[in-house]
mmCIF file of C-alpha atoms and ligand atoms in Angstrom:
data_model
loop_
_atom_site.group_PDB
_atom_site.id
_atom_site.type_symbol
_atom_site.label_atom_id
_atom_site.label_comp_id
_atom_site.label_asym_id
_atom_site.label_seq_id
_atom_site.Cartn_x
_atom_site.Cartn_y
_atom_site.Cartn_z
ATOM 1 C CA UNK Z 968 -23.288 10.511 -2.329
ATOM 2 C CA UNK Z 969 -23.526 13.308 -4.695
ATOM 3 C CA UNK Z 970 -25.429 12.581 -7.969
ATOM 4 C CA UNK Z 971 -23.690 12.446 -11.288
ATOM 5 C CA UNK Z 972 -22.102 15.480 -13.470
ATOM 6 C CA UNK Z 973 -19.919 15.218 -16.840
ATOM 7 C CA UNK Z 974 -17.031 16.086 -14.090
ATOM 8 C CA UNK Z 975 -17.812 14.134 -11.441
ATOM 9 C CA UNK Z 976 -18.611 10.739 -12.884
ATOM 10 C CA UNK Z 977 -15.796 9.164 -12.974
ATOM 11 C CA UNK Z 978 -14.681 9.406 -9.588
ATOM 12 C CA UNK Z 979 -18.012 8.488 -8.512
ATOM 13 C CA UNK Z 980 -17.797 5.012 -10.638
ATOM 14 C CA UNK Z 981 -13.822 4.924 -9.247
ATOM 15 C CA UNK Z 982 -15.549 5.092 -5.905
ATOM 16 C CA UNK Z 983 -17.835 2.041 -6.367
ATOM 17 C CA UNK Z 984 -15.259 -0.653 -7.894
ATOM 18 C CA UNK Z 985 -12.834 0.320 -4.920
ATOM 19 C CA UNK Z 986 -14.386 -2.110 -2.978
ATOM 20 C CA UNK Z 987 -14.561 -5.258 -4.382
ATOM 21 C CA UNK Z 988 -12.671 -7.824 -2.434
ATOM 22 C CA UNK Z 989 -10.291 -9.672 -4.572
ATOM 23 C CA UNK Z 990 -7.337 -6.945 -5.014
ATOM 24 C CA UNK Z 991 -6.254 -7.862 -8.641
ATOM 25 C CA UNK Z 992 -9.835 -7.484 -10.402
ATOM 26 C CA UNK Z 993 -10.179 -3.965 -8.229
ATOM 27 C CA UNK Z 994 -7.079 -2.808 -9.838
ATOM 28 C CA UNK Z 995 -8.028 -4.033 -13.278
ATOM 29 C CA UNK Z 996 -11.647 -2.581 -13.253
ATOM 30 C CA UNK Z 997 -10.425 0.393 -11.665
ATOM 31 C CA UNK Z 998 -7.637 0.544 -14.617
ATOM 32 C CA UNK Z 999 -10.383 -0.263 -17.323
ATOM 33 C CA UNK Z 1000 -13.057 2.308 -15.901
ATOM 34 C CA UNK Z 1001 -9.887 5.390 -15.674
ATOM 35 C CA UNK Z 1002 -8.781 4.293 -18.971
ATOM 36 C CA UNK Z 1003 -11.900 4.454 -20.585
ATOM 37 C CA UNK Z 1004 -13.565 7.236 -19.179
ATOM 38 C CA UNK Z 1005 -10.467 8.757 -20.154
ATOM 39 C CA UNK Z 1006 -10.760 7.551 -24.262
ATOM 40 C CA UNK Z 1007 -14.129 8.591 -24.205
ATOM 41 C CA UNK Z 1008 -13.132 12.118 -22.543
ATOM 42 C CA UNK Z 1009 -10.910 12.398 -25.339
ATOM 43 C CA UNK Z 1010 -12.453 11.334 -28.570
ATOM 44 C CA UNK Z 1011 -16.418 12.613 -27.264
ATOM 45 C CA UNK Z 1012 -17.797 10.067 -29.503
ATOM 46 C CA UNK Z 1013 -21.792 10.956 -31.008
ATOM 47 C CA UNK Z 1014 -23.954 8.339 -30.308
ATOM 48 C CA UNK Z 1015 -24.403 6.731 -33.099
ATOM 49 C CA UNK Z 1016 -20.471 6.443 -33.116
ATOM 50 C CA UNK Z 1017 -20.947 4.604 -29.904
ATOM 51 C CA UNK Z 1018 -23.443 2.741 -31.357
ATOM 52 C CA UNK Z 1019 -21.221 1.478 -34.251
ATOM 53 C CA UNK Z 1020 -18.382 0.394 -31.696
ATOM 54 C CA UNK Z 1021 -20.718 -2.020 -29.918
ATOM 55 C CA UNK Z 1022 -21.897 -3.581 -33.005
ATOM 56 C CA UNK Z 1023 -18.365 -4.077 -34.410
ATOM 57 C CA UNK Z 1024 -17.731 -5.476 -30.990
ATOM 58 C CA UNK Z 1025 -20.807 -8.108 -31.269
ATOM 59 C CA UNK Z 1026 -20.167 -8.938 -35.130
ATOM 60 C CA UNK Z 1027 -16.520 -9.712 -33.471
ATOM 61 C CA UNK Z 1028 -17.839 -12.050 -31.104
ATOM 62 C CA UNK Z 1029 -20.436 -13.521 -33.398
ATOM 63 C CA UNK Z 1030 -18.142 -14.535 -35.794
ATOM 64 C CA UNK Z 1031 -15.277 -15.725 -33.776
ATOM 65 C CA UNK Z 1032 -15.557 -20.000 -33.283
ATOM 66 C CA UNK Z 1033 -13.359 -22.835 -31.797
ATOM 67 C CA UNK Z 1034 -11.475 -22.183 -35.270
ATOM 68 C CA UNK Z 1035 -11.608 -18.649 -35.882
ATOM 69 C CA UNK Z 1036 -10.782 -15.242 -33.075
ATOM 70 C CA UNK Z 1037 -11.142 -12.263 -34.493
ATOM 71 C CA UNK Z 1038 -10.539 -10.737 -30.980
ATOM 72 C CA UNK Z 1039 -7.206 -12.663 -30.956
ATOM 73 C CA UNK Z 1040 -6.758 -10.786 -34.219
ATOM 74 C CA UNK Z 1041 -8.158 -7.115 -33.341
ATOM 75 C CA UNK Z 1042 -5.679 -7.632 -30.316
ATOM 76 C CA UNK Z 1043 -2.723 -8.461 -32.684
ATOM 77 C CA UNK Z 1044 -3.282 -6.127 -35.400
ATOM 78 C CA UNK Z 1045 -3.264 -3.454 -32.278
ATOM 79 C CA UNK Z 1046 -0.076 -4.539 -31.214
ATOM 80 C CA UNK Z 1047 -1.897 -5.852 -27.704
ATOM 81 C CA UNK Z 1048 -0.501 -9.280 -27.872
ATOM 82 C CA UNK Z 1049 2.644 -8.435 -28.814
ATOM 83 C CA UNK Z 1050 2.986 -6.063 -25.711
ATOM 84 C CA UNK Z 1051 1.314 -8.708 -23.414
ATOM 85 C CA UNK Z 1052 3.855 -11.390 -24.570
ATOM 86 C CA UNK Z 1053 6.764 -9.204 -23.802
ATOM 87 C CA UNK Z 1054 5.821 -8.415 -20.751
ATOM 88 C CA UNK Z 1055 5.553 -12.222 -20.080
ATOM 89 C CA UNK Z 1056 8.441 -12.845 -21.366
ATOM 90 C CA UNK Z 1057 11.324 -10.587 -20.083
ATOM 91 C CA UNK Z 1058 14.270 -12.839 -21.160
ATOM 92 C CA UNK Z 1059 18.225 -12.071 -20.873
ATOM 93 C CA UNK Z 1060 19.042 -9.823 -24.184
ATOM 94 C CA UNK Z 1061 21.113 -13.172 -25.074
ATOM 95 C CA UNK Z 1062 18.159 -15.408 -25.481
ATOM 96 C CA UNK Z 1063 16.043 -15.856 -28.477
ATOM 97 C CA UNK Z 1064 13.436 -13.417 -28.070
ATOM 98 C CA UNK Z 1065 9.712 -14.355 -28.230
ATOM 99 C CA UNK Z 1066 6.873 -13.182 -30.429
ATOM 100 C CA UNK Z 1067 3.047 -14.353 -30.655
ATOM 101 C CA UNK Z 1068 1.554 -17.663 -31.356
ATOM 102 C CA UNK Z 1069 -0.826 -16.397 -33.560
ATOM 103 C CA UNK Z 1070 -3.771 -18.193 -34.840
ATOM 104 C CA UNK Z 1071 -2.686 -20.808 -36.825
ATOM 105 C CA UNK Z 1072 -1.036 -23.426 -34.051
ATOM 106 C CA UNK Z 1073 -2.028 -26.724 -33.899
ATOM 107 C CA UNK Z 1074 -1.496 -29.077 -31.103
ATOM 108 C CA UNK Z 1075 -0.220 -32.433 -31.290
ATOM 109 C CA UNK Z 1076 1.768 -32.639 -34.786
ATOM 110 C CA UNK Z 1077 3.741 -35.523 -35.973
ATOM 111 C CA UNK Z 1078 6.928 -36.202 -34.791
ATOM 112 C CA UNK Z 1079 9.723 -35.860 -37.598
ATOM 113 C CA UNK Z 1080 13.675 -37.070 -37.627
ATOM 114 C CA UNK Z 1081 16.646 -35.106 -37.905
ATOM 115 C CA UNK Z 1082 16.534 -33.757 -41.277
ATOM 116 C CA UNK Z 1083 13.357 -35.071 -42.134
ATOM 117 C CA UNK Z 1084 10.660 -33.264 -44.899
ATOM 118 C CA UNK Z 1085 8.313 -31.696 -43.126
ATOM 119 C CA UNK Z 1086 6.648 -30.370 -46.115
ATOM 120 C CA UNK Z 1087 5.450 -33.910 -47.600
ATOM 121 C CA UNK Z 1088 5.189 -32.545 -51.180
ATOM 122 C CA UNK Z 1089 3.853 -29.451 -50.193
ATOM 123 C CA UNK Z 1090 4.346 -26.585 -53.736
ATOM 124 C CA UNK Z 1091 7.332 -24.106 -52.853
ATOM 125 C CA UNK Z 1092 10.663 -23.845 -52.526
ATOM 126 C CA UNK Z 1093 13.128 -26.460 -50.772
ATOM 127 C CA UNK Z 1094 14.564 -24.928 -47.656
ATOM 128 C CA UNK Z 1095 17.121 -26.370 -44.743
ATOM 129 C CA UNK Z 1096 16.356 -24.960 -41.726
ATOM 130 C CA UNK Z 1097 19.486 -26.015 -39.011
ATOM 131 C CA UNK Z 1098 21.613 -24.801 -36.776
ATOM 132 C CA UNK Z 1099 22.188 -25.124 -32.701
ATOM 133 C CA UNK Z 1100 20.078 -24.964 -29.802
ATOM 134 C CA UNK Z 1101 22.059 -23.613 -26.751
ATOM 135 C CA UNK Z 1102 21.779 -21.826 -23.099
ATOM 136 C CA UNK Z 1103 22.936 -18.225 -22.731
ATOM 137 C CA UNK Z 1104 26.531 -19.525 -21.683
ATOM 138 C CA UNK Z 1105 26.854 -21.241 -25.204
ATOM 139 C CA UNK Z 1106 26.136 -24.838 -23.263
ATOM 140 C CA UNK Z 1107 24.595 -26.793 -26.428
ATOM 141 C CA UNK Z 1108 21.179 -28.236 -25.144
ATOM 142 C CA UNK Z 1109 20.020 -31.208 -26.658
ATOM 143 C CA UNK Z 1110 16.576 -32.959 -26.766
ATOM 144 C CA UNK Z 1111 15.166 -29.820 -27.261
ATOM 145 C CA UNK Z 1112 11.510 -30.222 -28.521
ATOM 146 C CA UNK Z 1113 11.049 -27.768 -31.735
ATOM 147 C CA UNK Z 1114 6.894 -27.579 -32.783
ATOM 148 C CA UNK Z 1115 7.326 -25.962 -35.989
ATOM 149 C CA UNK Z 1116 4.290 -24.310 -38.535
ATOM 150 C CA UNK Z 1117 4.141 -22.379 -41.300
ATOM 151 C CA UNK Z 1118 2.536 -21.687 -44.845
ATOM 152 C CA UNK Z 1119 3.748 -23.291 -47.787
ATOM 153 C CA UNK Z 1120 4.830 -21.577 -50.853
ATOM 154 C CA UNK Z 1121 1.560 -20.543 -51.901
ATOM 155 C CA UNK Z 1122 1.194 -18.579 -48.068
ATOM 156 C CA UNK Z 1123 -1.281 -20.839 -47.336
ATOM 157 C CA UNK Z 1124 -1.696 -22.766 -43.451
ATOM 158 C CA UNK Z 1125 -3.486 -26.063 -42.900
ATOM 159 C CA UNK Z 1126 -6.409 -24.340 -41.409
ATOM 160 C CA UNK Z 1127 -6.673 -22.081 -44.710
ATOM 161 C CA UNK Z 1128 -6.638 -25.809 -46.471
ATOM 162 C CA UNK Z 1129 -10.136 -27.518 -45.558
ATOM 163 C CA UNK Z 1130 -10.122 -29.573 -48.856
ATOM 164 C CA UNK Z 1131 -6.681 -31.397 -47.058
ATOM 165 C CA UNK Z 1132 -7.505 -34.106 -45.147
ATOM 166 C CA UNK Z 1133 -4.204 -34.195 -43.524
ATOM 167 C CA UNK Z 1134 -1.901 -32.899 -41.958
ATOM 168 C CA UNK Z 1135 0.240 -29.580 -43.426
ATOM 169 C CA UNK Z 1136 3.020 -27.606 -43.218
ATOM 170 C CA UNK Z 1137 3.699 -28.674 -39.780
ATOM 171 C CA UNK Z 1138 5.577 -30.927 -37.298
ATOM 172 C CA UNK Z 1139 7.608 -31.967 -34.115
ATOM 173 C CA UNK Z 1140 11.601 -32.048 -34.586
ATOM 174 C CA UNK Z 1141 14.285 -32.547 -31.512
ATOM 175 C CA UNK Z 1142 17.845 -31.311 -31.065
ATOM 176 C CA UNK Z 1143 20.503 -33.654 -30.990
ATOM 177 C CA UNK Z 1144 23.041 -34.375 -27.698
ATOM 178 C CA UNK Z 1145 24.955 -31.643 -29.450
ATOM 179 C CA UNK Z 1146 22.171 -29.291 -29.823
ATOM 180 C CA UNK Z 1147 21.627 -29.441 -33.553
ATOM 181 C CA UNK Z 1148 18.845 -29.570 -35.302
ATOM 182 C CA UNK Z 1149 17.969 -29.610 -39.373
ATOM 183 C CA UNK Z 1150 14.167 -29.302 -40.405
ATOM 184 C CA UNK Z 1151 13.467 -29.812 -44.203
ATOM 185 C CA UNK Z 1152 10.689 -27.894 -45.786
ATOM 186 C CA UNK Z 1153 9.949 -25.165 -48.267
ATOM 187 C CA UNK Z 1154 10.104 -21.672 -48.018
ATOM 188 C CA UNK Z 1155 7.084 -19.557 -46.479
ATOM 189 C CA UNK Z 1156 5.874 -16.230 -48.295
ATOM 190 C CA UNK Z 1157 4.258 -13.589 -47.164
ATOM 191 C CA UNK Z 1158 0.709 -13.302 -46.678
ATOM 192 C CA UNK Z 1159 -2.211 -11.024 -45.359
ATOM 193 C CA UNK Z 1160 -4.356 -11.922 -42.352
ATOM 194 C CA UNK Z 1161 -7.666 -13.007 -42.794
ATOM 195 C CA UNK Z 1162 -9.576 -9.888 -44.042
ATOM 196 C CA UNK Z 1163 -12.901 -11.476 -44.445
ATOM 197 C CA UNK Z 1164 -14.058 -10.024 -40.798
ATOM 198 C CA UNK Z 1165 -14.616 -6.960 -38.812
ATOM 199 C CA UNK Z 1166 -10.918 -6.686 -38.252
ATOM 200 C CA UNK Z 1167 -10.600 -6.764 -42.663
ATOM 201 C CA UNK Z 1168 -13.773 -4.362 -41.840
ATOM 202 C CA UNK Z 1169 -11.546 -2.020 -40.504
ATOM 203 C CA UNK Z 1170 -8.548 -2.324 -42.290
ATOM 204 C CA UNK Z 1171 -10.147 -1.422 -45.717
ATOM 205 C CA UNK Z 1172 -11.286 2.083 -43.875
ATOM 206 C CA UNK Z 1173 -7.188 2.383 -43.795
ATOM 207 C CA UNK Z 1174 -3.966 2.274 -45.570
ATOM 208 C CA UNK Z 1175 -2.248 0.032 -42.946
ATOM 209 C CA UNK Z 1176 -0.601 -2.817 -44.546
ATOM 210 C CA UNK Z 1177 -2.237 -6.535 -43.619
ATOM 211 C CA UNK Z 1178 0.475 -8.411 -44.501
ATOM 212 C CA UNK Z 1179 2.870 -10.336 -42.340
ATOM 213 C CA UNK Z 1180 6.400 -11.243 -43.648
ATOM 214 C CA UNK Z 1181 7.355 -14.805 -44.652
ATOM 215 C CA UNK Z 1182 8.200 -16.606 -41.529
ATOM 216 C CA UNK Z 1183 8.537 -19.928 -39.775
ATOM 217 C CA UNK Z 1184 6.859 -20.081 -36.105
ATOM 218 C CA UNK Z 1185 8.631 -22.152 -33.723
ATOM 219 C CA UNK Z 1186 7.252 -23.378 -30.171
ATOM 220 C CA UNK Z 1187 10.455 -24.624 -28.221
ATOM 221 C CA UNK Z 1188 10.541 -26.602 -25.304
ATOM 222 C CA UNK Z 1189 12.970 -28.217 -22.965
ATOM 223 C CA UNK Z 1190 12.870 -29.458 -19.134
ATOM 224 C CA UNK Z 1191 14.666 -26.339 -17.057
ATOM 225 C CA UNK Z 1192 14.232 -23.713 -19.409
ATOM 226 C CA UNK Z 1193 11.293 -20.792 -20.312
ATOM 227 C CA UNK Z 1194 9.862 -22.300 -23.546
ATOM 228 C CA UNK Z 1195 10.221 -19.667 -26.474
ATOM 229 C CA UNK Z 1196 7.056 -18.994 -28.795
ATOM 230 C CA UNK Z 1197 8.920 -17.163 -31.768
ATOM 231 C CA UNK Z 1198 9.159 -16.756 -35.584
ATOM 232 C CA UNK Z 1199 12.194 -16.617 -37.843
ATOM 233 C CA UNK Z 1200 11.580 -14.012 -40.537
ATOM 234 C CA UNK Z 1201 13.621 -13.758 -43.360
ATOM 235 C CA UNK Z 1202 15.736 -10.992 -44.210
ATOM 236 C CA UNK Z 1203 14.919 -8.518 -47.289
ATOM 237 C CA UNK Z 1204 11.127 -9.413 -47.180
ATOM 238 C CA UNK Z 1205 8.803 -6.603 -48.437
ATOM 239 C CA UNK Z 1206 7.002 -6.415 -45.450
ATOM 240 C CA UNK Z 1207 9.770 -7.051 -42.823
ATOM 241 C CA UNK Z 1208 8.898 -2.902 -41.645
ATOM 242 C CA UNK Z 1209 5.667 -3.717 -41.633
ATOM 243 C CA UNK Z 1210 4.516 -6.652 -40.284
ATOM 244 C CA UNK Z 1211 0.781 -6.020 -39.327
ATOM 245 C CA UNK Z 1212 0.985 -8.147 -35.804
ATOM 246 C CA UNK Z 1213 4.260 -6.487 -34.914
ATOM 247 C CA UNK Z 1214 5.985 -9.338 -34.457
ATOM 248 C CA UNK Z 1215 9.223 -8.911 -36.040
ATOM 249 C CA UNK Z 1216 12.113 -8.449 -33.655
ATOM 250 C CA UNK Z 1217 15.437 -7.531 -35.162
ATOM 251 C CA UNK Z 1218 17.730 -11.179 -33.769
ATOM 252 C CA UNK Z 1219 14.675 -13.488 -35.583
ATOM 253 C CA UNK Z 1220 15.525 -11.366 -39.126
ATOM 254 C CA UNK Z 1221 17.458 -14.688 -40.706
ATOM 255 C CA UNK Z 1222 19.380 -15.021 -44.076
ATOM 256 C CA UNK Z 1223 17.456 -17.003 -46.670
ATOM 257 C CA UNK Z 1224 20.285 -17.934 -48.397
ATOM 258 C CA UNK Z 1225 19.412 -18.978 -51.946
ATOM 259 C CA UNK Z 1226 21.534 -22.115 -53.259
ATOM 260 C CA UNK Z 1227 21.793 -23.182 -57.193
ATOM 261 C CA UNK Z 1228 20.372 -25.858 -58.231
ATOM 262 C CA UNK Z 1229 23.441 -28.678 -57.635
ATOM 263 C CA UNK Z 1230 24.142 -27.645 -54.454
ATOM 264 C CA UNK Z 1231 24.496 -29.590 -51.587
ATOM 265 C CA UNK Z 1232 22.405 -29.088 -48.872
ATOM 266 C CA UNK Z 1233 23.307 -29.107 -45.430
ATOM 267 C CA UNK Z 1234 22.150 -32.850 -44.923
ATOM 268 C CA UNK Z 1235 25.144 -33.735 -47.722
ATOM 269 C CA UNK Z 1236 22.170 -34.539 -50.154
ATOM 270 C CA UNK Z 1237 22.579 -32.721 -54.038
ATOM 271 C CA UNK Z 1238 19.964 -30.879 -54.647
ATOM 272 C CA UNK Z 1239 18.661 -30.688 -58.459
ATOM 273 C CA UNK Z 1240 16.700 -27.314 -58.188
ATOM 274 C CA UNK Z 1241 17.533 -24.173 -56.401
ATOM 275 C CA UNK Z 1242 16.531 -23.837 -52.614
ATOM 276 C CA UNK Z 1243 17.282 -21.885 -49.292
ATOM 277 C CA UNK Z 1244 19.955 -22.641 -46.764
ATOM 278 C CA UNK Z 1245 18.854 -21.141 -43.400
ATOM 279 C CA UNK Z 1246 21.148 -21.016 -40.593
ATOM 280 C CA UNK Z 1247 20.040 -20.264 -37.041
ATOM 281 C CA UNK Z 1248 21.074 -20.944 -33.463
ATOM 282 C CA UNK Z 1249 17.985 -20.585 -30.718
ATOM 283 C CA UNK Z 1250 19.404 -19.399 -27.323
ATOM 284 C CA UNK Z 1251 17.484 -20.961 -24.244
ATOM 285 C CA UNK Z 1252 17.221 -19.175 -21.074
ATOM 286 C CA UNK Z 1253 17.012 -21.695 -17.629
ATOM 287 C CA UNK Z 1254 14.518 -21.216 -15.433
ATOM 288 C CA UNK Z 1255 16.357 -20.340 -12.600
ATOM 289 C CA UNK Z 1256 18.128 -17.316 -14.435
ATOM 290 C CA UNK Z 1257 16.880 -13.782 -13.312
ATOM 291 C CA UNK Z 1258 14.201 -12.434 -15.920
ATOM 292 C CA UNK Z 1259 16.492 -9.499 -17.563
ATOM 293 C CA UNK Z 1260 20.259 -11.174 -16.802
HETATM 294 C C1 BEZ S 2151 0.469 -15.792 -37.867
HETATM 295 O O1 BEZ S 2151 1.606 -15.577 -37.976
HETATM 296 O O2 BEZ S 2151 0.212 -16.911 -38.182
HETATM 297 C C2 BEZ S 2151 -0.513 -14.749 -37.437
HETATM 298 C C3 BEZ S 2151 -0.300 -14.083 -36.259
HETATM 299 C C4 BEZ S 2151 -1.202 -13.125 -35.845
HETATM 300 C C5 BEZ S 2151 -2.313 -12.839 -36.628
HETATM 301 C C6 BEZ S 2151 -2.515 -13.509 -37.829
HETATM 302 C C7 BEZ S 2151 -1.596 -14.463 -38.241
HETATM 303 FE FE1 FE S 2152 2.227 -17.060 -39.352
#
């Protein structure tokens, strides 16, 4: 084996990690080691600039808990996740495209009827979210399982509300045998990601906007079909260019249709102060159709 040069080095390490057994970690370490020789080639850091990339590294780590991932959120606010997710989900053009979870999920919340308030007195605007859950031949689907989050009108999540000691800005809504579904709540705003770590560490050194455009996430589920992770963003928001996770895919950019107060919402019910009519029909792909149909 020939000892080490600046030129040789990286076949030599190439070399070594060609023969571990299991076939997918050899081509992953192989990837990692050509990809990172090849960043380092390029950007021939100092040392102490080396230095400074392993301790933002470890701070990362250190602070991340059950709660909190600020590599989830360096991987975001690269645009990592949003690539990983579309390459997991390479759905028919017709369906409702997907987007990232994010950090602010949480499992198990309460199931709500038709039309119901998920918002429970939350501050913000009333909104109506409804419209139709179908397949890609326009087949309404019903019994579809819709896990909806979001901020409430002050852009704030029920992790972000430790004081609370229930549950916010959240629940579990179904479609109905003919696919329709209505979710009361109140608008979302925008708001920034958490800027408090080495990810907000990084994005003071820059110019590059942290905020994410008002949105709604849905998780949607039904036996027979890919389940959709997605948002619905709403049209004319400042940051709808911008979004800092890259999430915003042109079909989830949704009318937030602003109503007088007297209207009548799309339950029937008059409404005595102004609020948002939001129309939107989800697409579901079966399981059985090819990937890019
Ligand atoms: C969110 O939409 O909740 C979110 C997604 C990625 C990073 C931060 C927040
Ligand atoms: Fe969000």
């Amino acid at each position: 084996m020939p000892f080490v040069t600046e030129q040789n080095l990286t076949d030599i390490v190439l070399e070594r990690w060609s023969h571990v057994p299991d076939p997918r970690l050899r081509q992953i370490m192989q990837a990692l080691v050509k990809h990172m020789h090849a960043f380092v080639r390029e950007i021939e850091p100092t040392e102490a600039e080396w230095f400074t990339a392993i301790d933002w590294l470890t701070r990362t780590g250190q602070i991340s808990t059950d709660k909190r991932q600020e590599f989830i959120l360096a991987s975001d606010t690269l645009g990592v996740s949003m690539l990983v997710d579309a390459i997991n989900h390479r759905f028919s053009s017709k369906a409702t495209p997907t987007t990232v979870t994010g950090p602010f999920h949480i499992h198990d919340s309460p199931e709500f009827a038709d039309g119901a308030d998920m918002a429970q007195g939350a501050p913000g605007i009333p909104c109506f979210v409804h419209g139709k859950v179908s397949d890609i031949d326009g087949r309404p689907v019903g019994n579809v399982m819709l896990d909806v989050w979001q901020t409430d009108g002050e852009g704030l999540y029920e992790a972000q509300r430790p004081e609370l000691p229930d549950v916010w800005m959240r629940g579990i809504y179904h479609s109905k045998p003919d696919g329709s579904y209505l979710i009361r709540t109140v608008a979302p705003i925008a708001y920034t990601i958490p800027l408090d770590g080495t990810v907000g560490e990084l994005f003071h050194r820059t110019d590059i906007s942290p905020y994410r455009p008002a949105h709604i996430h849905f998780m949607i589920k039904a036996p027979g079909f890919h389940a959709v992770t997605t948002h619905l963003f709403q049209k004319g928001d400042d940051y709808i260019e911008t979004d800092v996770v890259y999430g915003v895919k042109e079909p989830l950019i949704v009318a937030f249709e602003k109503k007088p107060a007297g209207s009548k919402a799309p339950n029937g019910e008059v409404i005595n102060e102004p609020f948002y009519d939001v129309r939107y029909d989800f697409t579901l792909q079966r399981l059985a159709q090819a990937a890019a149909a």
